[in-house]
Amino acid sequence: DQQVKQNSPSLSVQEGRISILNCDYTNSMFDYFLWYKKYPAEGPTFLISISSIKDKNEDGRFTVFLNKSAKHLSLHIVPSQPGDSAVYFCAASAGTASKLTFGTGTRLQVTL
Amino acid sequence: EAQVTQNPRYLITVTGKKLTVTCSQNMNHEYMSWYRQDPGLGLRQIYYSMNVEVTDKGDVPEGYKVSRKEKRNFPLILESPSPNQTSLYFCASSFRWATGELFFGEGSRLTVL
């Protein structure tokens, strides 16, 4: 049972435009959400996070939005750059946060 | 340089031959964890450790063992590997677990024939 779902395996966006990556979750106990970025042959790296007490968190070109009623979060990248081409994983944790539950990932390609 | 180091990075082995994937972090992190990444399944947690001598199962612990005798090291042991353990493995660590901001190693690609 996939508790964190990324329904789009891939996304292609032109350089300079907005990239929107989506993530849905089913576990209402999740209260902390994160996005990780992964380049080929490297480990994932932390990108941005949001607590369930917020509905938006911004860090430079990256903004994460959380819609608790819809159990949905999204990552916006504006403007998209070729270096943003990577696989993006969303992840969620609940309570004591001894574990993170990851989605299956979305491969973003930013084209020139 | 702050890092999580895994060895080996690549390994091909045969069914039943015990192997250990080492993981070491130099950031004095209390929390460490192992994940496996498989196509279409994302990252799934195998085991985690909140501190020295404290370990617990993640979502897919069957066929794996871990130990945490020192803060910096968290080896993953496959006592009798099977082909379904062919995967890409990641070790990760975190200083303040409550933030969930994990630092990952570069990964170990394991093939079991």
Short mmCIF file of C-alpha atoms in Angstrom, two decimals:
data_model
loop_
_atom_site.label_atom_id
_atom_site.label_comp_id
_atom_site.label_asym_id
_atom_site.label_seq_id
_atom_site.Cartn_x
_atom_site.Cartn_y
_atom_site.Cartn_z
CA ASP A 1 0.00 0.00 0.00
CA GLN A 2 1.69 3.14 -1.24
CA GLN A 3 1.01 5.82 1.37
CA VAL A 4 2.87 8.50 -0.57
CA LYS A 5 2.17 8.69 -4.26
CA GLN A 6 3.78 10.58 -7.08
CA ASN A 7 1.53 9.81 -10.00
CA SER A 8 3.65 11.46 -12.68
CA PRO A 9 6.76 9.39 -13.39
CA SER A 10 8.20 12.14 -15.57
CA LEU A 11 7.81 15.80 -16.45
CA SER A 12 9.42 17.92 -19.13
CA VAL A 13 9.57 21.71 -18.79
CA GLN A 14 11.26 24.44 -20.78
CA GLU A 15 14.02 26.45 -19.18
CA GLY A 16 12.64 29.56 -17.48
CA ARG A 17 9.15 28.17 -17.06
CA ILE A 18 7.56 26.85 -13.88
CA SER A 19 7.92 23.20 -12.88
CA ILE A 20 5.17 21.76 -10.69
CA LEU A 21 5.71 18.38 -9.11
CA ASN A 22 2.83 16.77 -7.27
CA CYS A 23 2.55 14.36 -4.38
CA ASP A 24 -0.48 12.79 -2.70
CA TYR A 25 -0.62 10.96 0.59
CA THR A 26 -3.17 8.76 2.29
CA ASN A 27 -2.01 8.63 5.91
CA SER A 28 -3.68 11.43 7.87
CA MET A 29 -1.08 11.02 10.64
CA PHE A 30 1.66 12.46 8.43
CA ASP A 31 2.64 15.86 9.81
CA TYR A 32 5.97 16.66 8.19
CA PHE A 33 6.77 16.59 4.51
CA LEU A 34 10.01 16.87 2.59
CA TRP A 35 11.30 16.95 -0.96
CA TYR A 36 14.57 15.38 -2.01
CA LYS A 37 16.41 15.72 -5.30
CA LYS A 38 18.48 12.94 -6.81
CA TYR A 39 21.00 13.08 -9.63
CA PRO A 40 22.18 9.87 -11.35
CA ALA A 41 24.88 7.96 -9.46
CA GLU A 42 24.41 10.14 -6.39
CA GLY A 43 22.41 9.87 -3.19
CA PRO A 44 19.29 11.99 -2.68
CA THR A 45 19.83 15.46 -1.24
CA PHE A 46 17.39 17.38 0.91
CA LEU A 47 15.66 20.23 -0.87
CA ILE A 48 12.85 21.72 1.19
CA SER A 49 10.37 20.75 3.88
CA ILE A 50 7.06 21.83 5.36
CA SER A 51 5.29 21.17 8.61
CA SER A 52 1.57 20.45 8.68
CA ILE A 53 0.99 23.67 10.64
CA LYS A 54 1.93 25.61 7.51
CA ASP A 55 0.52 25.62 4.01
CA LYS A 56 3.50 27.13 2.23
CA ASN A 57 7.26 27.23 2.58
CA GLU A 58 9.60 29.06 0.27
CA ASP A 59 13.33 28.81 -0.30
CA GLY A 60 14.67 30.75 -3.23
CA ARG A 61 13.31 29.28 -6.45
CA PHE A 62 11.62 26.43 -4.60
CA THR A 63 8.22 26.61 -2.94
CA VAL A 64 6.30 23.76 -1.36
CA PHE A 65 2.55 23.99 -0.91
CA LEU A 66 0.55 21.76 1.41
CA ASN A 67 -3.19 21.18 1.13
CA LYS A 68 -4.08 19.09 4.17
CA SER A 69 -7.75 18.67 3.33
CA ALA A 70 -6.83 17.22 -0.05
CA LYS A 71 -3.80 15.35 1.34
CA HIS A 72 -1.76 16.88 -1.43
CA LEU A 73 1.53 18.72 -1.66
CA SER A 74 3.32 20.24 -4.56
CA LEU A 75 6.78 21.57 -5.31
CA HIS A 76 7.07 24.63 -7.53
CA ILE A 77 10.36 25.54 -9.16
CA VAL A 78 10.48 29.00 -10.69
CA PRO A 79 12.26 29.64 -12.96
CA SER A 80 13.33 26.14 -13.96
CA GLN A 81 16.97 25.67 -14.91
CA PRO A 82 18.73 22.83 -16.75
CA GLY A 83 20.56 21.94 -13.51
CA ASP A 84 17.18 21.15 -11.96
CA SER A 85 16.92 18.06 -14.17
CA ALA A 86 16.83 15.21 -11.67
CA VAL A 87 14.48 12.78 -9.95
CA TYR A 88 12.43 14.38 -7.19
CA PHE A 89 11.10 12.37 -4.27
CA CYS A 90 8.52 13.56 -1.81
CA ALA A 91 8.58 12.05 1.66
CA ALA A 92 6.41 12.19 4.75
CA SER A 93 6.73 11.39 8.42
CA ALA A 94 4.35 11.06 11.35
CA GLY A 95 4.72 11.70 15.05
CA THR A 96 8.12 10.65 16.35
CA ALA A 97 9.51 10.72 12.84
CA SER A 98 11.63 7.65 13.25
CA LYS A 99 11.01 6.91 9.60
CA LEU A 100 10.30 8.63 6.37
CA THR A 101 7.91 7.22 3.80
CA PHE A 102 8.98 8.10 0.28
CA GLY A 103 7.07 8.40 -2.94
CA THR A 104 8.19 6.69 -6.13
CA GLY A 105 9.77 9.79 -7.63
CA THR A 106 9.21 12.10 -10.60
CA ARG A 107 11.91 12.59 -13.21
CA LEU A 108 12.11 16.25 -14.19
CA GLN A 109 13.79 17.25 -17.42
CA VAL A 110 14.36 20.93 -18.05
CA THR A 111 14.96 21.58 -21.72
CA LEU A 112 16.71 24.52 -23.34
CA GLU B 1 34.09 17.35 4.35
CA ALA B 2 30.81 16.17 5.88
CA GLN B 3 29.79 12.92 4.27
CA VAL B 4 28.20 9.50 4.48
CA THR B 5 30.45 6.84 2.97
CA GLN B 6 29.23 3.48 1.74
CA ASN B 7 31.30 0.51 0.60
CA PRO B 8 31.27 -1.25 -1.74
CA ARG B 9 29.68 0.99 -4.35
CA TYR B 10 29.11 -1.92 -6.69
CA LEU B 11 28.96 -5.63 -5.94
CA ILE B 12 27.95 -8.74 -7.82
CA THR B 13 27.57 -11.81 -5.66
CA VAL B 14 25.86 -15.18 -5.67
CA THR B 15 22.91 -16.50 -3.71
CA GLY B 16 23.75 -17.46 -0.14
CA LYS B 17 27.15 -15.79 0.13
CA LYS B 18 27.09 -13.52 3.18
CA LEU B 19 27.99 -9.92 2.58
CA THR B 20 28.22 -6.67 4.49
CA VAL B 21 27.72 -3.17 3.15
CA THR B 22 29.47 -0.67 5.38
CA CYS B 23 28.25 2.82 6.15
CA SER B 24 30.16 5.49 8.01
CA GLN B 25 29.32 9.14 8.72
CA ASN B 26 31.65 11.84 10.02
CA MET B 27 29.00 14.31 11.24
CA ASN B 28 28.42 12.88 14.73
CA HIS B 29 24.82 12.12 13.78
CA GLU B 30 22.73 10.09 16.17
CA TYR B 31 20.22 8.79 13.64
CA MET B 32 21.16 6.43 10.79
CA SER B 33 19.05 4.44 8.39
CA TRP B 34 19.22 2.09 5.41
CA TYR B 35 16.97 2.33 2.35
CA ARG B 36 16.65 0.35 -0.83
CA GLN B 37 15.54 1.86 -4.12
CA ASP B 38 13.73 -0.26 -6.68
CA PRO B 39 12.05 0.78 -9.96
CA GLY B 40 8.45 1.83 -9.40
CA LEU B 41 8.75 1.47 -5.63
CA GLY B 42 10.79 4.50 -4.62
CA LEU B 43 12.89 4.39 -1.48
CA ARG B 44 11.86 1.92 1.20
CA GLN B 45 13.32 1.85 4.67
CA ILE B 46 15.04 -1.37 5.76
CA TYR B 47 16.32 -0.59 9.27
CA TYR B 48 17.06 2.48 11.30
CA SER B 49 18.99 3.37 14.44
CA MET B 50 18.19 6.23 16.80
CA ASN B 51 21.52 5.89 18.60
CA VAL B 52 24.28 3.46 19.56
CA GLU B 53 22.88 0.02 20.36
CA VAL B 54 19.35 1.15 19.42
CA THR B 55 18.03 -0.28 16.17
CA ASP B 56 14.57 -1.02 14.79
CA LYS B 57 12.89 -2.44 11.72
CA GLY B 58 11.69 -0.32 8.85
CA ASP B 59 9.24 -1.38 6.18
CA VAL B 60 11.25 -4.14 4.51
CA PRO B 61 13.61 -5.71 7.07
CA GLU B 62 13.32 -9.36 5.97
CA GLY B 63 16.66 -10.85 5.00
CA TYR B 64 18.73 -8.05 6.53
CA LYS B 65 20.54 -7.43 9.79
CA VAL B 66 22.15 -4.32 11.19
CA SER B 67 24.27 -3.33 14.16
CA ARG B 68 25.19 0.00 15.73
CA LYS B 69 28.16 -0.50 18.00
CA GLU B 70 29.68 2.90 17.29
CA LYS B 71 27.97 6.18 16.54
CA ARG B 72 29.64 6.65 13.19
CA ASN B 73 29.09 3.16 11.70
CA PHE B 74 25.94 1.35 10.68
CA PRO B 75 26.68 -1.76 8.58
CA LEU B 76 24.00 -3.62 6.66
CA ILE B 77 24.40 -7.40 6.70
CA LEU B 78 22.88 -9.84 4.23
CA GLU B 79 23.38 -13.24 5.86
CA SER B 80 22.12 -15.27 2.88
CA PRO B 81 21.48 -12.97 -0.07
CA SER B 82 18.80 -13.87 -2.59
CA PRO B 83 18.08 -12.46 -6.08
CA ASN B 84 15.16 -10.38 -4.73
CA GLN B 85 17.72 -8.38 -2.75
CA THR B 86 19.22 -7.10 -5.98
CA SER B 87 18.76 -3.38 -5.52
CA LEU B 88 20.34 0.04 -5.01
CA TYR B 89 21.01 0.62 -1.33
CA PHE B 90 21.38 3.95 0.43
CA CYS B 91 22.62 4.70 3.89
CA ALA B 92 21.53 7.98 5.48
CA SER B 93 22.12 9.90 8.67
CA SER B 94 20.59 12.84 10.48
CA PHE B 95 21.59 14.97 13.45
CA ARG B 96 18.17 16.16 14.48
CA TRP B 97 15.78 13.46 13.45
CA ALA B 98 12.73 15.60 14.11
CA THR B 99 13.55 17.58 10.99
CA GLY B 100 13.79 14.49 8.82
CA GLU B 101 16.62 16.09 6.86
CA LEU B 102 18.66 13.08 5.94
CA PHE B 103 22.18 13.08 4.50
CA PHE B 104 22.54 10.20 2.07
CA GLY B 105 25.52 8.22 0.91
CA GLU B 106 26.17 7.75 -2.80
CA GLY B 107 24.56 4.34 -2.89
CA SER B 108 25.65 0.71 -3.26
CA ARG B 109 24.40 -1.23 -6.24
CA LEU B 110 24.09 -4.89 -5.34
CA THR B 111 23.38 -7.71 -7.77
CA VAL B 112 22.65 -11.20 -6.43
CA LEU B 113 22.83 -13.96 -9.05
#
